mmCIF file of C-alpha atoms in Angstrom:
data_model
loop_
_atom_site.group_PDB
_atom_site.id
_atom_site.type_symbol
_atom_site.label_atom_id
_atom_site.label_comp_id
_atom_site.label_asym_id
_atom_site.label_seq_id
_atom_site.Cartn_x
_atom_site.Cartn_y
_atom_site.Cartn_z
ATOM 1 C CA MET A 1 0.120 0.062 -0.060
ATOM 2 C CA PHE A 2 1.220 3.660 -0.894
ATOM 3 C CA GLY A 3 4.005 1.855 -2.852
ATOM 4 C CA LEU A 4 5.248 0.205 0.248
ATOM 5 C CA ASP A 5 6.045 -3.244 1.201
ATOM 6 C CA LYS A 6 4.326 -5.209 4.291
ATOM 7 C CA LYS A 7 7.276 -4.446 6.564
ATOM 8 C CA ASP A 8 7.605 -0.729 5.661
ATOM 9 C CA PHE A 9 4.115 -0.057 5.768
ATOM 10 C CA SER A 10 3.883 -1.976 9.261
ATOM 11 C CA LEU A 11 6.812 0.719 10.272
ATOM 12 C CA LEU A 12 4.829 3.560 8.980
ATOM 13 C CA LEU A 13 1.856 2.549 11.050
ATOM 14 C CA VAL A 14 3.856 2.262 13.760
ATOM 15 C CA VAL A 15 5.108 5.717 13.446
ATOM 16 C CA ILE A 16 1.622 7.082 12.708
ATOM 17 C CA ALA A 17 0.622 5.500 16.058
ATOM 18 C CA LEU A 18 3.341 6.867 18.170
ATOM 19 C CA THR A 19 2.717 10.441 16.786
ATOM 20 C CA MET A 20 -1.059 10.601 17.020
ATOM 21 C CA LEU A 21 -1.360 9.000 20.583
ATOM 22 C CA ALA A 22 1.766 10.816 21.908
ATOM 23 C CA PRO A 23 -0.565 12.952 24.490
ATOM 24 C CA PHE A 24 -1.208 9.725 26.226
ATOM 25 C CA ILE A 25 1.925 7.822 25.612
ATOM 26 C CA LEU A 26 3.912 10.664 26.913
ATOM 27 C CA ASN A 27 1.685 11.266 29.990
ATOM 28 C CA PRO A 28 1.888 7.798 31.755
ATOM 29 C CA PHE A 29 1.639 9.401 35.250
ATOM 30 C CA PRO A 30 -1.046 11.153 36.911
ATOM 31 C CA THR A 31 -0.627 15.195 37.176
ATOM 32 C CA ASP A 32 -0.429 15.425 40.870
ATOM 33 C CA SER A 33 1.892 12.493 41.498
ATOM 34 C CA GLY A 34 5.685 12.748 42.021
ATOM 35 C CA LEU A 35 6.153 10.853 38.992
ATOM 36 C CA ALA A 36 4.710 13.528 36.880
ATOM 37 C CA GLN A 37 8.139 15.079 36.831
ATOM 38 C CA PHE A 38 8.749 12.690 34.065
ATOM 39 C CA ASN A 39 5.388 13.012 32.055
ATOM 40 C CA ALA A 40 6.373 15.072 28.419
ATOM 41 C CA GLY A 41 3.214 15.648 27.219
ATOM 42 C CA TYR A 42 3.393 19.225 26.997
ATOM 43 C CA PRO A 43 2.632 21.036 23.281
ATOM 44 C CA ASP A 44 6.109 22.735 23.071
ATOM 45 C CA LEU A 45 7.734 19.430 23.904
ATOM 46 C CA MET A 46 6.054 17.009 21.914
ATOM 47 C CA GLN A 47 6.444 19.918 19.224
ATOM 48 C CA ARG A 48 10.198 19.559 19.547
ATOM 49 C CA PHE A 49 10.159 16.108 19.299
ATOM 50 C CA VAL A 50 8.589 15.608 16.012
ATOM 51 C CA ILE A 51 10.621 18.701 14.469
ATOM 52 C CA PHE A 52 13.888 17.371 15.460
ATOM 53 C CA GLY A 53 12.608 13.970 14.281
ATOM 54 C CA ILE A 54 12.153 15.660 10.680
ATOM 55 C CA PHE A 55 15.726 16.909 11.041
ATOM 56 C CA ALA A 56 17.429 13.680 11.925
ATOM 57 C CA ILE A 57 15.316 11.732 9.277
ATOM 58 C CA GLY A 58 16.899 14.192 6.895
ATOM 59 C CA PHE A 59 20.354 13.931 8.214
ATOM 60 C CA ASN A 60 20.112 9.907 7.880
ATOM 61 C CA ILE A 61 19.624 10.047 4.319
ATOM 62 C CA LEU A 62 22.952 11.727 3.972
ATOM 63 C CA PHE A 63 24.763 10.122 6.562
ATOM 64 C CA GLY A 64 23.256 6.800 6.838
ATOM 65 C CA LEU A 65 23.017 6.040 2.749
ATOM 66 C CA THR A 66 25.884 7.904 1.718
ATOM 67 C CA GLY A 67 28.285 7.834 4.748
ATOM 68 C CA TYR A 68 29.138 11.362 4.245
ATOM 69 C CA LEU A 69 29.360 12.632 7.787
ATOM 70 C CA SER A 70 28.109 16.667 7.938
ATOM 71 C CA PHE A 71 28.878 18.587 10.922
ATOM 72 C CA GLY A 72 27.212 21.635 9.584
ATOM 73 C CA HIS A 73 23.774 20.856 8.951
ATOM 74 C CA ALA A 74 22.359 23.325 11.577
ATOM 75 C CA ALA A 75 23.027 25.982 9.104
ATOM 76 C CA PHE A 76 20.144 24.851 7.091
ATOM 77 C CA LEU A 77 18.054 24.459 10.132
ATOM 78 C CA GLY A 78 18.749 28.414 11.124
ATOM 79 C CA VAL A 79 18.079 29.321 7.241
ATOM 80 C CA GLY A 80 14.960 27.553 7.443
ATOM 81 C CA SER A 81 13.968 29.426 10.641
ATOM 82 C CA TYR A 82 15.021 32.967 9.091
ATOM 83 C CA SER A 83 13.591 32.609 6.237
ATOM 84 C CA ALA A 84 10.040 31.471 7.784
ATOM 85 C CA VAL A 85 10.109 34.521 9.948
ATOM 86 C CA TRP A 86 10.648 36.926 7.147
ATOM 87 C CA MET A 87 7.800 35.240 5.446
ATOM 88 C CA PHE A 88 5.823 35.937 8.558
ATOM 89 C CA LYS A 89 6.951 39.698 8.632
ATOM 90 C CA LEU A 90 6.430 40.298 5.048
ATOM 91 C CA LEU A 91 3.735 38.436 3.681
ATOM 92 C CA SER A 92 1.133 36.845 6.209
ATOM 93 C CA MET A 93 1.220 34.669 9.296
ATOM 94 C CA ASN A 94 -0.142 31.681 7.345
ATOM 95 C CA ILE A 95 2.451 29.111 7.823
ATOM 96 C CA ILE A 96 2.291 27.256 4.659
ATOM 97 C CA PRO A 97 4.222 30.203 2.704
ATOM 98 C CA ALA A 98 6.764 30.258 5.305
ATOM 99 C CA ILE A 99 7.475 26.546 5.483
ATOM 100 C CA ILE A 100 7.724 26.500 1.555
ATOM 101 C CA LEU A 101 10.179 29.358 1.310
ATOM 102 C CA SER A 102 12.206 27.516 4.294
ATOM 103 C CA VAL A 103 12.464 24.525 2.334
ATOM 104 C CA ILE A 104 13.321 26.193 -1.020
ATOM 105 C CA VAL A 105 15.820 28.648 0.629
ATOM 106 C CA ALA A 106 17.706 25.593 2.589
ATOM 107 C CA GLY A 107 17.744 23.628 -0.478
ATOM 108 C CA LEU A 108 19.616 26.557 -2.470
ATOM 109 C CA PHE A 109 21.979 26.892 0.383
ATOM 110 C CA ALA A 110 22.786 23.258 0.544
ATOM 111 C CA LEU A 111 23.304 23.167 -3.185
ATOM 112 C CA LEU A 112 25.858 26.005 -2.873
ATOM 113 C CA ILE A 113 27.527 24.202 0.493
ATOM 114 C CA GLY A 114 27.443 20.873 -1.073
ATOM 115 C CA TYR A 115 28.844 21.737 -4.369
ATOM 116 C CA ILE A 116 32.072 23.055 -2.763
ATOM 117 C CA SER A 117 32.044 20.398 -0.015
ATOM 118 C CA LEU A 118 31.543 17.432 -1.702
ATOM 119 C CA ARG A 119 34.735 17.844 -3.926
ATOM 120 C CA ARG A 120 36.296 16.187 -0.793
ATOM 121 C CA SER A 121 35.181 13.063 1.334
ATOM 122 C CA GLY A 122 35.947 11.718 4.806
ATOM 123 C CA ILE A 123 36.953 13.873 7.396
ATOM 124 C CA TYR A 124 37.892 16.517 4.963
ATOM 125 C CA PHE A 125 34.129 16.729 3.850
ATOM 126 C CA SER A 126 33.159 16.951 7.708
ATOM 127 C CA ILE A 127 35.548 19.861 8.417
ATOM 128 C CA LEU A 128 34.320 21.661 5.158
ATOM 129 C CA THR A 129 30.585 21.408 6.434
ATOM 130 C CA LEU A 130 31.639 22.501 9.933
ATOM 131 C CA ALA A 131 33.720 25.585 8.367
ATOM 132 C CA PHE A 132 30.744 26.615 6.485
ATOM 133 C CA ALA A 133 28.300 26.239 9.410
ATOM 134 C CA GLN A 134 30.745 28.500 11.844
ATOM 135 C CA MET A 135 31.085 30.889 8.777
ATOM 136 C CA SER A 136 27.144 31.203 8.689
ATOM 137 C CA PHE A 137 26.799 31.371 12.463
ATOM 138 C CA ALA A 138 29.543 34.395 12.397
ATOM 139 C CA LEU A 139 27.949 36.197 9.378
ATOM 140 C CA ALA A 140 24.526 36.091 11.155
ATOM 141 C CA TYR A 141 26.060 37.742 14.348
ATOM 142 C CA SER A 142 27.900 40.420 12.281
ATOM 143 C CA VAL A 143 27.802 41.151 8.557
ATOM 144 C CA LEU A 144 24.168 39.985 7.887
ATOM 145 C CA THR A 145 22.741 41.454 11.137
ATOM 146 C CA PRO A 146 20.360 43.645 8.913
ATOM 147 C CA ILE A 147 18.717 40.538 7.963
ATOM 148 C CA THR A 148 19.042 38.320 11.088
ATOM 149 C CA ASN A 149 18.944 41.166 13.850
ATOM 150 C CA GLY A 150 22.302 39.751 15.718
ATOM 151 C CA GLU A 151 22.234 38.431 19.077
ATOM 152 C CA THR A 152 18.595 39.740 19.605
ATOM 153 C CA GLY A 153 17.263 37.626 16.926
ATOM 154 C CA LEU A 154 14.859 37.942 14.249
ATOM 155 C CA GLN A 155 11.109 38.140 15.587
ATOM 156 C CA LEU A 156 7.885 39.716 14.810
ATOM 157 C CA THR A 157 6.929 43.540 15.756
ATOM 158 C CA LEU A 158 3.720 45.717 15.168
ATOM 159 C CA ASP A 159 5.572 47.685 12.148
ATOM 160 C CA ASP A 160 5.784 44.647 10.156
ATOM 161 C CA PRO A 161 4.032 45.354 6.702
ATOM 162 C CA ARG A 162 2.478 42.085 6.242
ATOM 163 C CA ILE A 163 1.067 42.469 2.799
ATOM 164 C CA LEU A 164 -1.608 39.779 2.944
ATOM 165 C CA GLY A 165 -2.350 39.981 6.661
ATOM 166 C CA GLN A 166 -2.685 42.262 9.754
ATOM 167 C CA SER A 167 0.082 44.238 11.395
ATOM 168 C CA ALA A 168 -1.787 43.644 14.664
ATOM 169 C CA THR A 169 -4.978 42.697 16.066
ATOM 170 C CA ALA A 170 -7.996 44.425 17.238
ATOM 171 C CA ASP A 171 -6.302 44.474 20.857
ATOM 172 C CA GLY A 172 -2.937 45.892 19.562
ATOM 173 C CA SER A 173 -1.082 42.635 19.918
ATOM 174 C CA ILE A 174 0.954 40.907 17.108
ATOM 175 C CA PRO A 175 -1.223 38.010 15.513
ATOM 176 C CA VAL A 176 -0.010 34.674 15.910
ATOM 177 C CA THR A 177 0.583 31.701 13.144
ATOM 178 C CA ASN A 178 -2.170 30.044 11.744
ATOM 179 C CA LEU A 179 -3.006 27.679 9.376
ATOM 180 C CA PHE A 180 -5.943 29.211 7.500
ATOM 181 C CA GLY A 181 -7.403 30.687 10.677
ATOM 182 C CA LEU A 182 -6.455 27.474 12.931
ATOM 183 C CA GLU A 183 -4.017 28.955 15.396
ATOM 184 C CA MET A 184 -1.071 27.118 15.950
ATOM 185 C CA ARG A 185 -1.084 27.877 20.020
ATOM 186 C CA ASP A 186 -4.429 26.490 20.310
ATOM 187 C CA THR A 187 -4.854 23.582 22.969
ATOM 188 C CA LEU A 188 -7.422 21.316 23.902
ATOM 189 C CA GLN A 189 -7.221 20.078 27.574
ATOM 190 C CA TRP A 190 -9.106 16.681 28.182
ATOM 191 C CA GLU A 191 -9.170 15.703 32.167
ATOM 192 C CA LEU A 192 -9.492 12.007 32.761
ATOM 193 C CA GLY A 193 -9.363 11.092 36.439
ATOM 194 C CA ALA A 194 -5.878 12.314 37.842
ATOM 195 C CA TRP A 195 -4.470 12.828 34.179
ATOM 196 C CA THR A 196 -4.617 15.696 32.055
ATOM 197 C CA PHE A 197 -4.195 15.574 28.429
ATOM 198 C CA GLN A 198 -3.509 18.084 25.999
ATOM 199 C CA PHE A 199 -4.062 18.207 22.036
ATOM 200 C CA ASN A 200 -2.197 21.229 20.278
ATOM 201 C CA ILE A 201 -3.233 22.250 16.952
ATOM 202 C CA GLY A 202 0.216 23.080 16.262
ATOM 203 C CA TYR A 203 1.854 19.435 17.465
ATOM 204 C CA TYR A 204 -0.623 17.555 15.370
ATOM 205 C CA LEU A 205 0.440 19.867 12.160
ATOM 206 C CA CYS A 206 3.867 19.133 12.893
ATOM 207 C CA ALA A 207 3.257 15.241 13.192
ATOM 208 C CA LEU A 208 1.481 15.019 10.153
ATOM 209 C CA VAL A 209 4.591 16.579 8.279
ATOM 210 C CA MET A 210 7.103 14.342 10.196
ATOM 211 C CA ILE A 211 4.832 11.276 9.007
ATOM 212 C CA PHE A 212 4.914 12.666 5.466
ATOM 213 C CA ALA A 213 8.632 13.269 6.000
ATOM 214 C CA PHE A 214 9.179 9.582 7.197
ATOM 215 C CA TYR A 215 7.060 8.228 4.306
ATOM 216 C CA LEU A 216 9.212 10.144 1.854
ATOM 217 C CA SER A 217 12.275 8.809 3.347
ATOM 218 C CA ILE A 218 11.128 4.999 3.059
ATOM 219 C CA ARG A 219 10.511 5.734 -0.635
ATOM 220 C CA ILE A 220 13.997 7.338 -1.040
ATOM 221 C CA PHE A 221 15.796 4.170 1.015
ATOM 222 C CA ARG A 222 13.951 1.602 -1.347
ATOM 223 C CA SER A 223 14.509 3.367 -4.643
ATOM 224 C CA PRO A 224 17.052 2.884 -7.071
ATOM 225 C CA PHE A 225 18.542 6.330 -6.165
ATOM 226 C CA GLY A 226 19.077 4.835 -2.657
ATOM 227 C CA MET A 227 20.320 1.867 -3.889
ATOM 228 C CA MET A 228 23.122 3.978 -5.435
ATOM 229 C CA LEU A 229 23.718 6.053 -2.369
ATOM 230 C CA ARG A 230 24.420 2.644 -0.600
ATOM 231 C CA ALA A 231 27.140 1.738 -3.331
ATOM 232 C CA VAL A 232 28.620 5.117 -2.736
ATOM 233 C CA LYS A 233 28.654 4.166 0.892
ATOM 234 C CA SER A 234 29.586 0.629 0.118
ATOM 235 C CA ASN A 235 32.780 1.419 -2.185
ATOM 236 C CA GLN A 236 32.906 4.799 -4.153
ATOM 237 C CA GLN A 237 36.079 3.527 -5.783
ATOM 238 C CA ARG A 238 34.775 0.655 -7.325
ATOM 239 C CA LEU A 239 31.591 2.606 -8.336
ATOM 240 C CA ASN A 240 33.850 5.183 -10.293
ATOM 241 C CA TYR A 241 35.582 2.109 -11.772
ATOM 242 C CA THR A 242 32.273 1.001 -13.495
ATOM 243 C CA GLY A 243 32.210 4.351 -15.194
ATOM 244 C CA LEU A 244 29.326 5.960 -12.877
ATOM 245 C CA ASN A 245 30.026 9.560 -11.248
ATOM 246 C CA PRO A 246 28.714 9.219 -7.795
ATOM 247 C CA ARG A 247 28.952 12.946 -7.190
ATOM 248 C CA PRO A 248 25.597 13.877 -8.702
ATOM 249 C CA TYR A 249 24.131 11.364 -6.404
ATOM 250 C CA THR A 250 25.596 12.617 -3.316
ATOM 251 C CA LEU A 251 25.095 16.084 -4.217
ATOM 252 C CA ALA A 252 21.336 15.460 -4.675
ATOM 253 C CA ALA A 253 21.383 13.515 -1.203
ATOM 254 C CA PHE A 254 23.029 16.645 0.355
ATOM 255 C CA VAL A 255 20.209 18.838 -0.975
ATOM 256 C CA ILE A 256 17.651 16.600 0.060
ATOM 257 C CA SER A 257 18.859 16.409 3.575
ATOM 258 C CA GLY A 258 19.226 20.168 3.782
ATOM 259 C CA MET A 259 15.791 20.529 2.473
ATOM 260 C CA TYR A 260 14.608 18.522 5.460
ATOM 261 C CA ALA A 261 16.518 20.546 7.631
ATOM 262 C CA GLY A 262 15.048 23.807 6.437
ATOM 263 C CA LEU A 263 11.546 22.180 6.799
ATOM 264 C CA ALA A 264 12.158 21.352 10.507
ATOM 265 C CA GLY A 265 13.610 25.079 10.737
ATOM 266 C CA GLY A 266 10.559 26.643 9.254
ATOM 267 C CA LEU A 267 8.346 24.390 11.577
ATOM 268 C CA MET A 268 10.242 25.653 14.579
ATOM 269 C CA ALA A 269 9.664 29.207 13.412
ATOM 270 C CA ALA A 270 5.823 28.453 12.967
ATOM 271 C CA MET A 271 5.333 27.213 16.309
ATOM 272 C CA ASP A 272 7.360 30.047 17.860
ATOM 273 C CA PRO A 273 8.105 32.831 15.632
ATOM 274 C CA LEU A 274 11.675 33.789 16.295
ATOM 275 C CA ALA A 275 14.927 32.907 14.463
ATOM 276 C CA GLY A 276 18.175 33.217 16.351
ATOM 277 C CA ALA A 277 22.002 32.329 15.054
ATOM 278 C CA GLU A 278 22.373 29.667 17.970
ATOM 279 C CA ARG A 279 20.351 27.532 15.937
ATOM 280 C CA MET A 280 23.045 27.266 13.395
ATOM 281 C CA GLN A 281 26.004 26.606 16.077
ATOM 282 C CA TRP A 282 28.237 23.643 15.738
ATOM 283 C CA THR A 283 26.278 22.293 18.919
ATOM 284 C CA ALA A 284 23.262 22.001 17.178
ATOM 285 C CA SER A 285 24.913 20.320 14.323
ATOM 286 C CA GLY A 286 26.183 17.701 16.933
ATOM 287 C CA GLU A 287 22.945 17.354 18.095
ATOM 288 C CA VAL A 288 21.551 15.624 15.147
ATOM 289 C CA VAL A 289 24.680 13.374 14.707
ATOM 290 C CA LEU A 290 23.888 12.330 18.607
ATOM 291 C CA MET A 291 20.307 11.865 17.470
ATOM 292 C CA THR A 292 21.181 9.639 14.445
ATOM 293 C CA ILE A 293 23.887 7.375 16.304
ATOM 294 C CA LEU A 294 21.701 6.889 19.349
ATOM 295 C CA GLY A 295 18.972 5.653 17.093
ATOM 296 C CA GLY A 296 20.586 3.730 14.760
ATOM 297 C CA VAL A 297 22.699 5.016 11.448
ATOM 298 C CA GLY A 298 21.015 3.881 8.247
ATOM 299 C CA THR A 299 17.866 2.729 9.953
ATOM 300 C CA LEU A 300 14.516 4.161 8.929
ATOM 301 C CA ILE A 301 12.769 4.740 12.331
ATOM 302 C CA GLY A 302 16.095 4.831 14.518
ATOM 303 C CA PRO A 303 16.748 8.871 13.969
ATOM 304 C CA VAL A 304 13.113 9.511 15.289
ATOM 305 C CA LEU A 305 13.720 7.439 18.337
ATOM 306 C CA GLY A 306 17.242 9.138 18.544
ATOM 307 C CA ALA A 307 15.631 12.546 18.439
ATOM 308 C CA GLY A 308 12.819 11.964 20.906
ATOM 309 C CA LEU A 309 15.346 10.476 23.325
ATOM 310 C CA LEU A 310 17.732 13.148 23.337
ATOM 311 C CA LYS A 311 14.868 15.883 23.397
ATOM 312 C CA TYR A 312 13.497 14.027 26.344
ATOM 313 C CA MET A 313 16.596 13.657 28.518
ATOM 314 C CA GLU A 314 17.466 17.645 27.659
ATOM 315 C CA ASN A 315 13.678 18.856 28.803
ATOM 316 C CA ILE A 316 13.026 16.334 31.507
ATOM 317 C CA LEU A 317 16.158 15.726 33.099
ATOM 318 C CA SER A 318 17.120 18.886 33.153
ATOM 319 C CA LYS A 319 14.240 20.208 35.152
ATOM 320 C CA ILE A 320 15.618 17.840 38.055
ATOM 321 C CA ASN A 321 17.001 20.064 40.704
ATOM 322 C CA LYS A 322 18.343 19.422 44.269
ATOM 323 C CA SER A 323 15.019 20.041 45.847
ATOM 324 C CA VAL A 324 13.313 17.690 43.953
ATOM 325 C CA LEU A 325 15.914 15.040 44.827
ATOM 326 C CA GLU A 326 15.805 15.896 48.379
ATOM 327 C CA GLY A 327 11.810 15.319 48.157
ATOM 328 C CA TRP A 328 12.453 11.725 46.332
ATOM 329 C CA PHE A 329 15.030 10.544 48.864
ATOM 330 C CA SER A 330 13.324 12.364 52.121
ATOM 331 C CA PHE A 331 12.241 8.658 53.514
ATOM 332 C CA MET A 332 15.855 7.765 53.651
ATOM 333 C CA PRO A 333 18.243 8.458 57.061
ATOM 334 C CA ASP A 334 19.649 11.875 56.673
ATOM 335 C CA GLY A 335 23.244 10.732 55.989
ATOM 336 C CA MET A 336 21.908 8.468 53.461
ATOM 337 C CA SER A 337 19.561 10.797 51.591
ATOM 338 C CA ASP A 338 22.100 13.601 51.523
ATOM 339 C CA LEU A 339 24.459 10.907 49.446
ATOM 340 C CA PHE A 340 21.753 9.883 47.145
ATOM 341 C CA VAL A 341 20.913 13.449 46.539
ATOM 342 C CA PHE A 342 24.813 14.672 46.062
ATOM 343 C CA VAL A 343 25.610 11.520 43.562
ATOM 344 C CA THR A 344 22.233 11.679 41.577
ATOM 345 C CA ASN A 345 22.445 15.605 41.492
ATOM 346 C CA LEU A 346 25.781 14.995 39.323
ATOM 347 C CA PHE A 347 23.935 13.376 36.539
ATOM 348 C CA VAL A 348 20.519 15.812 36.262
ATOM 349 C CA GLY A 349 19.764 19.390 36.204
ATOM 350 C CA LYS A 350 22.646 21.332 34.438
ATOM 351 C CA GLN A 351 24.805 18.367 34.588
ATOM 352 C CA TRP A 352 22.264 16.720 32.416
ATOM 353 C CA HIS A 353 24.989 16.377 29.702
ATOM 354 C CA ILE A 354 26.845 13.636 31.778
ATOM 355 C CA THR A 355 24.079 11.330 31.638
ATOM 356 C CA THR A 356 23.564 12.048 27.910
ATOM 357 C CA GLY A 357 27.636 11.370 27.342
ATOM 358 C CA VAL A 358 27.192 8.151 29.367
ATOM 359 C CA ILE A 359 24.244 6.856 27.385
ATOM 360 C CA PHE A 360 26.170 7.891 24.172
ATOM 361 C CA MET A 361 29.167 5.589 25.345
ATOM 362 C CA LEU A 362 27.209 2.805 26.259
ATOM 363 C CA VAL A 363 25.458 2.828 22.631
ATOM 364 C CA ILE A 364 28.649 3.223 20.996
ATOM 365 C CA ILE A 365 30.291 0.286 22.898
ATOM 366 C CA PHE A 366 27.485 -2.130 23.345
ATOM 367 C CA LEU A 367 24.732 -1.256 20.998
ATOM 368 C CA PRO A 368 26.399 0.083 17.420
ATOM 369 C CA GLY A 369 23.042 -0.235 16.067
ATOM 370 C CA GLY A 370 21.525 2.314 18.527
ATOM 371 C CA LEU A 371 18.173 1.779 19.990
ATOM 372 C CA VAL A 372 16.763 -0.090 16.860
ATOM 373 C CA GLU A 373 19.398 -3.209 17.590
ATOM 374 C CA LEU A 374 18.318 -3.048 21.023
ATOM 375 C CA GLY A 375 14.988 -3.618 19.998
ATOM 376 C CA LYS A 376 16.212 -6.321 17.587
ATOM 377 C CA ARG A 377 17.898 -8.005 20.573
ATOM 378 C CA LEU A 378 15.128 -7.730 22.978
ATOM 379 C CA ARG A 379 12.574 -9.264 20.103
ATOM 380 C CA ALA A 380 15.202 -11.964 19.569
ATOM 381 C CA VAL A 381 15.442 -12.972 23.194
ATOM 382 C CA LEU A 382 11.673 -12.894 23.836
ATOM 383 C CA GLY A 383 11.252 -14.875 20.822
ATOM 384 C CA ARG A 384 13.401 -17.421 21.577
ATOM 385 C CA LYS A 385 11.860 -17.513 25.254
ATOM 386 C CA LYS A 386 8.461 -18.369 23.803
ATOM 387 C CA THR A 387 9.915 -20.854 21.493
ATOM 388 C CA ASN A 388 11.532 -22.506 24.728
ATOM 389 C CA ASP A 389 8.392 -22.261 26.574
ATOM 390 C CA SER A 390 6.235 -23.832 23.813
ATOM 391 C CA GLY A 391 8.978 -26.590 23.541
ATOM 392 C CA SER A 392 8.890 -27.357 27.265
ATOM 393 C CA ALA A 393 5.038 -27.265 27.417
ATOM 394 C CA SER A 394 4.967 -29.971 24.677
ATOM 395 C CA THR A 395 4.602 -33.584 25.825
ATOM 396 C CA GLU A 396 5.983 -36.707 24.020
ATOM 397 C CA PRO A 397 4.064 -39.789 23.666
ATOM 398 C CA ALA A 398 4.881 -42.662 26.278
ATOM 399 C CA GLU A 399 6.543 -45.490 24.733
#
């Protein structure tokens, strides 16, 4: 169905279920319980899950299929955000034109950077992309300040012309982003017993876009174009001997990957119309590398899982402070409680990066295939256990 085989279609259904049911899945604990700290079913956080999922899916098309590791993909994320905000300022608060412009501008920017960077491979390609990203970051803070608004960041004002929309609402405030009248910030709350579930229009729009982006990535992976990219990753020199020039294919993959990043940047601006140069910094490029490796390089669903895990740790673990820990360990004797609080506090709050580093090291050492490999191992163990149980339950006829 939809041009997919049974396995890929089942995987697409899993992604659809995870995204559509996210308000329930990410709110497992009652609102008034102590474990509510680990709930993640908030509109802004769920939006980040799927937006960075799109970013990681696009990065995986380049890194997972061709093996070209880019350290500068955040440049396309930032360019997409700036393009979207400028569209909001000049044309309309409707998100469709802004997202389209984000994808186009990011694609053109990726074409320029890719054309130069892909003249080299390996670590030299990675360093070139990093250099371009840092140059973009520096330009956004200096020469391009009239376009990017420098350190303050590009944001909406009451003086924006907005050709096809209002510059200000009736109460004198700045209009909000919308999709043909549906405001991205509109949220429906549903209280079910001790649980509160939030259904946000902006989140579900991002979720639908991510589902389409995921479906498109499946088609790319299974296409002859995807097979050619795998050949590039396998042995580019041998491919050259066949008379095929791999550069057009790698450039196309780089541009597609950059357009995915621009789409993610445009959605970030659509949810919160603000663009800053920090989105183009090398740390943002490093994040998408971590997401892809944590989830599973070259797999379909891995980048989505990796993005969710990293953003969950960033937003949940970073909010756990010393006072929260003291409440958790208050049932212990004073000396033991203080010890547990001190040790745990080293891995949460402002130190959540240590936890990320430890998890990343464990994944690299024991699970090179990321979360996808973990799932395969668990399924194999459970399948073997089920087989053993069924075998032990069978009886042999008496002789």
